[in-house]
Amino acid sequence: MRALLRTLVERLASLRITVVLLVLGMVLVVIATLDQVHLGIWAVQAKYFRSFVVVQQLPGTGVSIPFFPGGYLIGGTLLINLLCAQFLRFNLTWRNLGLHLTHFGIILLLVGELLTGLLAIESHLTLDTGDTKNYAEASFERELAVIDVTDPAFDQVWAVPLSRLARREPVALPGCPLTLLPLQFHENANFFMRSDAPNAPASPATLGFGPQIVVQPSEPTYRPNEENAPTAFVEFRGPDGPVGVLLATLAIERPQTFTAAGHTYAVILRRARIYFDFSLSLLEFRHDKYPGTEIPRNFSSRVRLRSADGSEDRQVRIYMNNPLRHGGYTFYQSGFKNNDRTTILQVVRNPGWLLPYIACVISGLGLVHHFILTLAGFLQRRRASATTA
Amino acid sequence: MKRFLPLLAGVVALLCVAVTLVLPKNRDAFDTQGFGRLPVLVGGRLKPLDTVARTSLLLIQNRQRVKTPDGRSLTPNQWLLDALFKPALADTYQVFRIDNNEVLALLRLSPDDGAGGVRFSFAQLAPHLDDLDQQAERAAQLEPPEQNAYEREVLKLRNRLHTYLGLRYSLQLPESADFAAEIIRFEQILPEALAATEAKMAGKSADEALVKELAGFLNKFQLLSGRASMLAIPPPPAITDHNAWSNFGDALLAAFATSRLPQPVRDYAALGSAWRAGDPELFNRAVTALGEHLVGRDDPRLPRTGLEFRFNHAEPFYWAAALYVLVALLGFVSWLAWPDVLARSALWVGIVAWLLTTAGIVARMYIESRPPVTNLYSSALFVGWVGSGLALLLERFFRNSIGNVVAGVLGFVTLLVAHHLQFSGDTMEMMRAVLDDNFWLATHVVTITMGYGACFVAGVLALLFVLRGTLSRSLDSDTAQALLRMTYGAVCFATLFSLVGTVLGGIWADQSWGRFWGWDPKENGALVIVLWNAVILHARWGKLVGPRGFMNLAIFGNCITAASWFGVNMLGVGLHSYGFMDSAFFWLCAFWASQLAIIGLGCLPPHLWRSRAAVEA
Amino acid sequence: MISLRAPRSVGATIAALALVLAGCREEPVRTYRTSKEKLPPAEMPPAQTAGGELPAGHPPLDGSAAPAPNSGDTAALPPGHPPIGSGAMPPAAGAPTAAAAATNNSIVWAAPDHWVVKPLGAMRRGSFTAKNAAGEADCSIFVFPAASNPLLANINRWRGQVGLAPLAEAHLAAETTSLDNAAGLKFVTVELLGQTGAGATRVLGAILYRGEEAWFFKLSGPDAVVAAEKPAFLDFLRTVQPVHS
């Protein structure tokens, strides 16, 4: 049994496997980079890197075939290969310390990237000058928010992920008398006013703006400057039977309200919200340009940071290459709009953010160590051969 | 004698370099060199007019020389003076490069109409500018990856015209016959005319003609203020804000409030009159006056513009390229005859060429106050500098002239590439906000570029191995072993710097937009280089490849490095691509094809190699 | 701060790994309570329900990839081919039917005699130069999908072109006038005066919503020229009529 295990580890630790994996990884990175022109950076990450197998739909058919190992598979196998090799050939001497450190650093880097892929949440915080917000809006996730606005003191929110709407199965809202039944769901859609398309079939919607809008499903877009408008027709059912059907779409930026079972509900399909226990207010946004040009020199936001419990209240300047790190979140100056009146901060929560730094230090030390030893050996041999010659 | 010959070669090369430092004389009585030395603020940077002339010409026509229709040849400064002050004449110079036949058709032109089939005058383009503008507006709405060759050329031509028109409106109204006289008249009537205007607004009687004349001036100056591309008028000496330069129109408009004109406005107007009238004495006096106006200012950028002027004239990279050719030739011949003398001569000349590029890069760093690599152009300079430096270092140890040839080839080719990269305008342009960080430019960008340089050194060494081994009998076993060791060293060096550079890039990305790794094309390019170098090293350590395989892998490294360096820019997507590239794609493909052909050669079985000993050992 | 992160990240890792191992479990509904957000009025204002408009201030419903406005013009050309702009128009646009036949438009017009026809370019449906003693102005006619081109956004687009601040919805009625012509077409017209790089610039604009199409008529140029051409432009709008097939 032990012998078998040892053979297995020896096989897995083979340098041949390492080289094959490195080449596969390289090819994966190259084709993924080329595919970015079509899919955009985010879809490419999901398709190639955050997957076990890359699946390609054959053009013109509905058939999808796996055609290349994905990032998780290659990275994972490389990790196993590395671990086995370290385990097998681990004999720590001064000479090979550098190489061990380098490989250990790379193991950490791979683990760090895996953690980032699993745990990091990217979102945006858009603030007009003078505005205050205590939440960020996710960059990619969308949610259907059902908000009970009856109580004058607070709002009760049920946030339904869109994956649940796509399943078209009833969704129960815990603690709420309403149940959702998604009737239709589209990743993206175009819209017309009914008055402009008088011959369109009647809308399934009975509540809110829906009846006046004609929905035309369309292909999802991956272009960098466009956003999909996920759209759903959702039936609400109360304890006494159906309440009505509502058109929810990202393109309608305001909540639609209705009353059921004595409560008033506001419903909106929006970017998923991430609430903080502190708030940020934009005091001033600055956009400096080089004199006589439109070349941006710097963007900066002066914000006021206040914690919910009042223990903290300070001013912070966020600008290019100088983010604010607070409460496990990092706020980066990302963009602006509205004639420089509105700032867009990118908000990232990445519990594994420190790992790459540690990995880099370890790898770097290892490489430098190895390089210096190699160089010293080379020079020594030259000198030796020079004296003998 | 034999001892001193190599040293002599180095000294001769050094003397050639020293000659370039002597400033050229004016061609005629006009002090156009003094004019070229005057600083202006363009593109956010204080630079001499000489640089404006050269970069504008490079952008507009991809070369600095101008031939007039009557056969005279102009220096860049003479051309600039004509564009500024004799626009009707300058409009007839065929300087606008158009390479696309569809664009020519849009402008109702054929290649036969142009100088060399590709250069056309503003006068030829003028009748159809509206069509061009419409097409350009449409093309500008497309993302760069979606533009086709025609649309890119339309946008390029519009940019060229924009540059030219900006100059035309920089120091006078092109339509006016005698702008200096108009300005004098404006200054004369200003106090009275302002009073008359006020009186009129208050409903009192006023000199209507005077009010109208003033309104006419206002209109003209507004036009200038909107179109001028240069900020030519320095702030008054009392103002401490070094960036408060204004364009000619703004300076004239400001006179409505202050009632007096800044002296440089008068001097530039006089300079223009003198140039038009062909009066060298007045011209030179105006140049001197404009120069003296800046004497004694504490703006640290002013001395740098003086150095930049010298730098422009010395053309260090041009001369270095020539010397590198010599190095490669000497090194190559040394394999055939007089190995010792020629190899050492090549090394000395190589060292001079390398010191010359060093001086050029340092001068650029001082002028820009930046680390060496800020854009694609400077990355080409730096790749060459690192590559030939490393090759000369190898030569110092191995003394087989291989390092000389590698240094010569790499130095020349990278400078050639750099030459073709300067057509997009000022190569010392200001950095956009995200990139504006000297710390990361100095660490991440420099290390990654050093990695490129080392990869190319390994690749060229491997090329020599395959070419010499398959095509000649000159590759003996000792040289082959030396080449293997040199290539291995270069690959190790490349791995170290690519990995460190890539990781530093990740840290920068984490600092500036919150992701250590975003799978951005530029990052992926760097990663692919690291992976490939790791493949080469592991394949060798695992004894999966012999000498031939190892060398072929290193040659393929050339393809990968070139793809990462240039190909990524051509994808046109990504957060921090250095700049969008146009037609270099053809050359990239040609380069790939040549490398693959040589790899094919390297794959020949050992018995077909003419130097069999090299691969069988 | 760093020391706080470590234990939390370990916990989160375990949780995430557990989640991954559990396979494709359905994502849960999140429930939470927030303080009151100042929600804008959510019900449809009754006055606008009849017109089928979205509530005041609502951005246009064009969150998705709208078709390129000029796709109709270039669809028949091979990719990479430059748009065919000139040569399709008769030398004078006197006869409305000729213009309609050449361009396949759903409406036709007759330009004033002293306006000069220009090549169309890729997107323009009509293009003229209006010349008078004071200089030249440009008259352009475009058509875009009505659904993605609401009135306010387009008037603000024009305002931006001459350096004027955008208008709020509330001031829209005060800043525009309407013009009904004999053919029964309703234009919303606007007159703007602002500054551009070329000096004082005046814009006369008219927008016509017809079914799924929004037609944009614009005369722009130096203040004096456009001011003098105003009667001609209004007369021009009166000649616009639908094509009856």
Coordinates of C-alpha atoms in Angstrom, one line a residue, chain A:
Chain A
M1 CA 0.0 0.0 0.0
R2 CA 2.8 2.4 1.0
A3 CA 4.7 1.4 -2.1
L4 CA 1.7 2.0 -4.3
L5 CA 1.2 5.4 -2.8
R6 CA 4.9 6.2 -3.3
T7 CA 4.7 5.2 -6.9
L8 CA 1.6 7.3 -7.4
V9 CA 3.3 10.3 -5.8
E10 CA 6.4 9.7 -7.9
R11 CA 4.3 9.6 -11.0
L12 CA 2.4 12.8 -10.0
A13 CA 5.6 14.6 -9.2
S14 CA 7.1 14.0 -12.6
L15 CA 8.7 17.0 -14.3
R16 CA 7.2 15.9 -17.6
I17 CA 3.7 16.6 -16.1
T18 CA 5.0 20.0 -14.9
V19 CA 6.1 20.9 -18.4
V20 CA 2.9 19.6 -20.0
L21 CA 0.8 21.6 -17.5
L22 CA 2.8 24.8 -18.0
V23 CA 2.3 24.5 -21.7
L24 CA -1.4 23.8 -21.3
G25 CA -1.7 26.8 -19.0
M26 CA 0.1 29.0 -21.5
V27 CA -2.2 27.9 -24.3
L28 CA -5.2 28.5 -22.1
V29 CA -4.1 32.0 -21.3
V30 CA -3.4 32.8 -24.9
I31 CA -6.8 31.6 -26.3
A32 CA -8.6 33.2 -23.4
T33 CA -6.9 36.5 -24.1
L34 CA -7.8 36.3 -27.8
D35 CA -11.4 35.4 -26.9
Q36 CA -11.7 38.6 -24.8
V37 CA -12.3 40.5 -28.0
H38 CA -15.6 38.6 -28.4
L39 CA -16.6 37.9 -24.8
G40 CA -15.2 40.7 -22.7
I41 CA -13.0 40.2 -19.7
W42 CA -15.6 38.9 -17.3
A43 CA -17.2 36.2 -19.4
V44 CA -13.7 35.0 -20.3
Q45 CA -12.7 34.6 -16.7
A46 CA -15.8 32.5 -16.0
K47 CA -15.4 30.4 -19.2
Y48 CA -11.7 29.7 -19.1
F49 CA -10.2 30.4 -15.7
R50 CA -12.9 29.8 -13.1
S51 CA -13.9 26.5 -14.6
F52 CA -12.7 22.9 -14.7
V53 CA -13.4 22.4 -18.4
V54 CA -13.7 24.9 -21.2
V55 CA -16.9 24.3 -23.0
Q56 CA -17.5 25.7 -26.5
Q57 CA -20.8 25.8 -28.2
L58 CA -20.5 24.7 -31.8
P59 CA -21.6 27.6 -34.0
G60 CA -25.0 27.1 -35.5
T61 CA -26.0 24.3 -33.2
G62 CA -27.1 24.0 -29.7
V63 CA -24.4 21.4 -29.0
S64 CA -21.7 22.3 -26.5
I65 CA -18.5 20.3 -26.3
P66 CA -15.7 20.5 -23.8
F67 CA -12.5 21.2 -25.7
F68 CA -9.8 22.3 -23.2
P69 CA -9.0 21.9 -19.6
G70 CA -10.1 24.9 -17.6
G71 CA -8.1 27.0 -15.2
Y72 CA -9.2 25.1 -12.1
L73 CA -8.2 21.8 -13.6
I74 CA -4.8 23.0 -14.8
G75 CA -4.1 25.0 -11.7
G76 CA -5.3 22.3 -9.4
T77 CA -3.2 19.6 -11.1
L78 CA -0.2 21.9 -11.1
L79 CA -0.7 22.4 -7.4
I80 CA -0.8 18.6 -6.8
N81 CA 2.3 18.2 -9.0
L82 CA 4.1 20.8 -7.1
L83 CA 3.1 19.5 -3.7
C84 CA 4.1 15.9 -4.7
A85 CA 7.4 17.2 -6.0
Q86 CA 8.1 19.2 -2.9
F87 CA 7.1 16.2 -0.7
L88 CA 9.3 13.8 -2.7
R89 CA 12.4 15.8 -3.3
F90 CA 12.3 17.9 -0.2
N91 CA 15.8 17.9 1.2
L92 CA 16.6 21.3 2.5
T93 CA 20.1 22.4 1.8
W94 CA 21.5 25.9 1.5
R95 CA 21.9 25.4 -2.3
N96 CA 18.4 24.5 -3.1
L97 CA 16.7 26.7 -0.5
G98 CA 16.0 29.3 -3.2
L99 CA 14.2 26.9 -5.4
H100 CA 12.1 25.5 -2.5
L101 CA 11.1 29.0 -1.5
T102 CA 10.2 30.0 -5.1
H103 CA 8.0 26.9 -5.5
F104 CA 6.4 27.4 -2.1
G105 CA 5.6 31.0 -3.1
I106 CA 4.0 29.8 -6.3
I107 CA 1.9 27.3 -4.4
L108 CA 0.6 30.2 -2.2
L109 CA 0.0 32.3 -5.3
L110 CA -2.2 29.6 -6.8
V111 CA -4.1 29.1 -3.6
G112 CA -4.5 32.8 -3.3
E113 CA -5.9 33.1 -6.8
L114 CA -8.3 30.3 -6.0
L115 CA -9.5 32.0 -2.8
T116 CA -9.9 35.3 -4.7
G117 CA -12.0 33.6 -7.3
L118 CA -14.2 32.0 -4.7
L119 CA -14.5 34.8 -2.1
A120 CA -13.8 38.2 -3.6
I121 CA -16.8 40.4 -4.2
E122 CA -16.5 43.4 -6.5
S123 CA -18.9 46.2 -6.4
H124 CA -19.3 49.8 -7.2
L125 CA -20.3 52.8 -5.1
T126 CA -21.6 55.7 -7.1
L127 CA -21.9 59.0 -5.2
D128 CA -23.1 62.4 -6.3
T129 CA -21.5 65.3 -4.6
G130 CA -23.2 65.7 -1.2
D131 CA -24.7 62.2 -1.3
T132 CA -24.3 59.7 1.5
K133 CA -24.6 55.9 1.0
N134 CA -24.0 52.9 3.2
Y135 CA -24.1 50.3 0.5
A136 CA -22.3 49.3 -2.6
E137 CA -23.8 47.8 -5.7
A138 CA -22.4 44.6 -7.0
S139 CA -20.7 44.8 -10.4
F140 CA -22.2 41.6 -11.8
E141 CA -24.8 40.1 -9.5
R142 CA -28.4 41.4 -9.8
E143 CA -31.2 40.8 -7.4
L144 CA -35.0 41.1 -7.3
A145 CA -35.6 43.2 -4.1
V146 CA -39.1 42.9 -2.6
I147 CA -39.3 45.6 0.0
D148 CA -42.1 45.8 2.6
V149 CA -42.3 49.6 3.1
T150 CA -45.4 49.5 5.4
D151 CA -43.6 50.3 8.6
P152 CA -42.7 54.0 8.7
A153 CA -39.6 53.2 10.8
F154 CA -37.8 50.8 8.5
D155 CA -37.9 48.7 5.3
Q156 CA -38.0 45.0 5.4
V157 CA -36.1 43.6 2.3
W158 CA -36.1 40.2 0.7
A159 CA -33.4 40.0 -2.0
V160 CA -33.9 37.2 -4.5
P161 CA -30.9 36.2 -6.6
L162 CA -31.7 36.0 -10.3
S163 CA -30.6 32.4 -10.5
R164 CA -33.8 31.7 -8.6
L165 CA -35.9 33.6 -11.2
A166 CA -34.2 31.7 -14.0
R167 CA -35.3 28.4 -12.5
R168 CA -39.0 29.4 -12.8
E169 CA -39.9 27.6 -9.6
P170 CA -41.9 29.2 -6.9
V171 CA -39.8 31.2 -4.4
A172 CA -41.0 31.6 -0.8
L173 CA -40.0 34.7 1.0
P174 CA -39.3 33.8 4.7
G175 CA -41.5 35.7 7.0
C176 CA -43.6 37.2 4.2
P177 CA -47.1 36.2 3.2
L178 CA -46.2 36.5 -0.5
T179 CA -44.8 33.9 -2.8
L180 CA -43.1 34.6 -6.1
L181 CA -43.7 32.6 -9.3
P182 CA -41.3 33.6 -12.1
L183 CA -43.3 33.3 -15.4
Q184 CA -40.6 34.5 -17.8
F185 CA -36.9 35.3 -17.4
H186 CA -34.6 36.8 -20.0
E187 CA -30.9 37.6 -19.6
N188 CA -31.3 40.7 -21.8
A189 CA -34.1 42.4 -23.5
N190 CA -35.1 45.5 -25.6
F191 CA -38.1 47.6 -24.7
F192 CA -40.7 49.5 -26.6
M193 CA -43.5 51.7 -25.4
R194 CA -46.8 50.0 -26.2
S195 CA -48.0 53.1 -27.9
D196 CA -45.1 52.7 -30.4
A197 CA -45.9 49.1 -31.1
P198 CA -49.7 48.8 -31.1
N199 CA -49.7 45.4 -32.7
A200 CA -47.6 43.7 -30.0
P201 CA -49.2 40.9 -28.1
A202 CA -50.7 41.8 -24.7
S203 CA -48.3 41.9 -21.8
P204 CA -48.6 39.3 -19.1
A205 CA -48.0 42.1 -16.6
T206 CA -51.0 43.4 -14.6
L207 CA -49.2 45.6 -12.0
G208 CA -47.1 48.7 -12.3
F209 CA -45.6 50.0 -15.5
G210 CA -45.5 46.5 -17.2
P211 CA -48.7 46.7 -19.2
Q212 CA -47.4 49.7 -21.1
I213 CA -44.1 48.2 -22.1
V214 CA -43.4 45.6 -24.8
V215 CA -40.5 43.3 -24.0
Q216 CA -38.4 41.9 -26.8
P217 CA -35.9 39.3 -25.5
S218 CA -32.4 39.7 -26.9
E219 CA -29.0 38.0 -26.8
P220 CA -26.8 38.8 -23.8
T221 CA -24.1 41.4 -24.6
Y222 CA -20.5 41.1 -23.5
R223 CA -19.2 44.4 -24.8
P224 CA -17.3 46.4 -22.3
N225 CA -19.5 49.5 -22.4
E226 CA -22.9 47.8 -22.5
E227 CA -24.9 46.2 -19.8
N228 CA -27.4 43.4 -20.0
A229 CA -31.0 44.3 -18.9
P230 CA -32.1 41.1 -17.2
T231 CA -35.9 41.0 -17.3
A232 CA -38.6 38.9 -15.6
F233 CA -42.3 38.7 -15.4
V234 CA -43.1 37.6 -11.8
E235 CA -46.4 36.6 -10.4
F236 CA -47.0 37.5 -6.8
R237 CA -49.3 35.2 -4.8
G238 CA -50.8 36.2 -1.5
P239 CA -52.6 34.1 1.1
D240 CA -55.9 34.8 -0.7
G241 CA -54.6 33.8 -4.2
P242 CA -52.8 35.7 -7.0
V243 CA -52.1 39.4 -6.5
G244 CA -50.9 40.1 -10.0
V245 CA -48.0 39.9 -12.4
L246 CA -45.2 42.4 -12.4
L247 CA -42.6 43.3 -15.0
A248 CA -39.2 43.6 -13.3
T249 CA -36.2 44.7 -15.2
L250 CA -32.9 46.4 -14.6
A251 CA -34.0 49.0 -17.2
I252 CA -36.7 50.3 -14.9
E253 CA -34.7 52.0 -12.2
R254 CA -37.6 52.8 -9.8
P255 CA -39.5 50.5 -7.5
Q256 CA -43.0 49.6 -8.5
T257 CA -45.4 49.3 -5.6
F258 CA -48.6 47.4 -4.9
T259 CA -50.6 46.5 -1.9
A260 CA -51.4 43.0 -0.8
A261 CA -52.5 41.5 2.5
G262 CA -52.6 44.9 4.1
H263 CA -48.9 45.6 3.4
T264 CA -47.4 47.9 0.8
Y265 CA -44.6 46.3 -1.2
A266 CA -42.0 48.0 -3.5
V267 CA -40.4 45.7 -6.0
I268 CA -37.3 46.4 -8.0
L269 CA -34.7 44.5 -10.0
R270 CA -31.4 46.1 -9.2
R271 CA -27.7 45.5 -8.8
A272 CA -27.3 43.4 -5.7
R273 CA -26.6 45.6 -2.7
I274 CA -23.9 45.1 -0.1
Y275 CA -24.5 47.0 3.0
F276 CA -21.7 48.4 5.3
D277 CA -21.8 49.2 8.9
F278 CA -20.5 52.7 8.0
S279 CA -21.4 55.3 5.4
L280 CA -19.5 57.4 2.9
S281 CA -20.4 60.9 1.8
L282 CA -18.8 62.6 -1.2
L283 CA -17.6 66.1 -0.3
E284 CA -15.7 66.9 -3.5
F285 CA -14.6 65.2 -6.6
R286 CA -11.6 66.6 -8.5
H287 CA -10.5 65.8 -12.0
D288 CA -7.2 67.5 -12.9
K289 CA -5.9 67.7 -16.4
Y290 CA -2.5 68.6 -17.8
P291 CA -2.6 72.3 -18.8
G292 CA -3.9 72.9 -22.3
T293 CA -4.9 69.2 -22.8
E294 CA -7.6 66.8 -22.0
I295 CA -5.1 64.2 -20.7
P296 CA -6.3 63.3 -17.1
R297 CA -3.6 63.9 -14.6
N298 CA -5.5 62.8 -11.5
F299 CA -8.9 61.9 -10.2
S300 CA -9.6 62.2 -6.5
S301 CA -12.6 62.0 -4.2
R302 CA -12.7 63.7 -0.8
V303 CA -15.2 61.6 1.3
R304 CA -16.5 61.7 4.8
L305 CA -16.5 58.3 6.5
R306 CA -18.9 57.8 9.4
S307 CA -19.5 54.5 11.3
A308 CA -23.0 53.6 12.1
D309 CA -22.3 53.7 15.9
G310 CA -20.8 57.1 15.6
S311 CA -17.4 56.0 16.9
E312 CA -15.7 57.2 13.8
D313 CA -16.1 60.3 11.7
R314 CA -13.3 61.5 9.5
Q315 CA -12.4 62.8 6.1
V316 CA -10.5 60.6 3.6
R317 CA -9.0 61.4 0.2
I318 CA -9.2 58.6 -2.3
Y319 CA -7.2 59.0 -5.5
M320 CA -5.4 57.0 -8.2
N321 CA -3.1 54.4 -6.7
N322 CA -4.2 55.4 -3.1
P323 CA -7.3 53.4 -2.0
L324 CA -9.1 53.6 1.3
R325 CA -9.1 50.3 3.2
H326 CA -11.8 50.1 5.9
G327 CA -13.8 47.4 7.5
G328 CA -12.6 44.7 5.3
Y329 CA -13.5 46.6 2.2
T330 CA -11.2 48.5 -0.1
F331 CA -12.4 51.6 -2.0
Y332 CA -10.6 52.6 -5.2
Q333 CA -11.1 55.6 -7.4
S334 CA -12.5 54.0 -10.5
G335 CA -14.4 56.6 -12.5
F336 CA -16.6 59.6 -12.7
K337 CA -19.5 60.9 -14.6
N338 CA -22.0 63.7 -14.7
N339 CA -19.6 66.5 -15.6
D340 CA -17.3 65.6 -12.7
R341 CA -20.1 65.8 -10.1
T342 CA -20.4 62.1 -9.5
T343 CA -17.6 59.8 -8.4
I344 CA -17.5 56.0 -9.0
L345 CA -15.6 54.0 -6.4
Q346 CA -14.8 50.4 -6.9
V347 CA -15.4 48.4 -3.8
V348 CA -13.6 45.1 -3.3
R349 CA -13.9 42.7 -0.4
N350 CA -11.2 40.1 -0.8
P351 CA -10.4 38.2 2.4
G352 CA -7.4 36.6 0.7
W353 CA -5.9 39.9 -0.5
L354 CA -2.8 39.5 1.7
L355 CA -1.8 36.0 0.3
P356 CA -0.4 37.2 -3.0
Y357 CA 1.8 39.7 -1.2
I358 CA 3.2 37.0 1.1
A359 CA 3.6 34.6 -1.8
C360 CA 5.5 37.3 -3.8
V361 CA 7.9 38.0 -1.0
I362 CA 8.7 34.3 -0.5
S363 CA 9.0 33.7 -4.3
G364 CA 11.1 36.7 -4.8
L365 CA 13.5 35.9 -2.0
G366 CA 13.8 32.4 -3.3
L367 CA 14.6 33.5 -6.9
V368 CA 17.1 36.1 -5.8
H369 CA 18.8 33.5 -3.6
H370 CA 19.0 31.0 -6.4
F371 CA 20.1 33.6 -8.9
I372 CA 22.9 34.9 -6.7
L373 CA 24.2 31.4 -5.9
T374 CA 24.1 30.4 -9.6
L375 CA 26.0 33.6 -10.6
A376 CA 28.5 33.2 -7.9
G377 CA 29.1 29.6 -9.0
F378 CA 29.5 30.6 -12.6
L379 CA 32.0 33.4 -11.7
Q380 CA 34.0 31.0 -9.5
R381 CA 34.2 28.4 -12.3
R382 CA 35.3 31.1 -14.8
R383 CA 38.0 32.3 -12.4
A384 CA 39.2 28.7 -11.8
S385 CA 39.3 28.0 -15.6
A386 CA 41.1 31.3 -16.1
T387 CA 43.8 30.4 -13.7
T388 CA 44.3 26.9 -15.0
A389 CA 44.4 28.2 -18.6

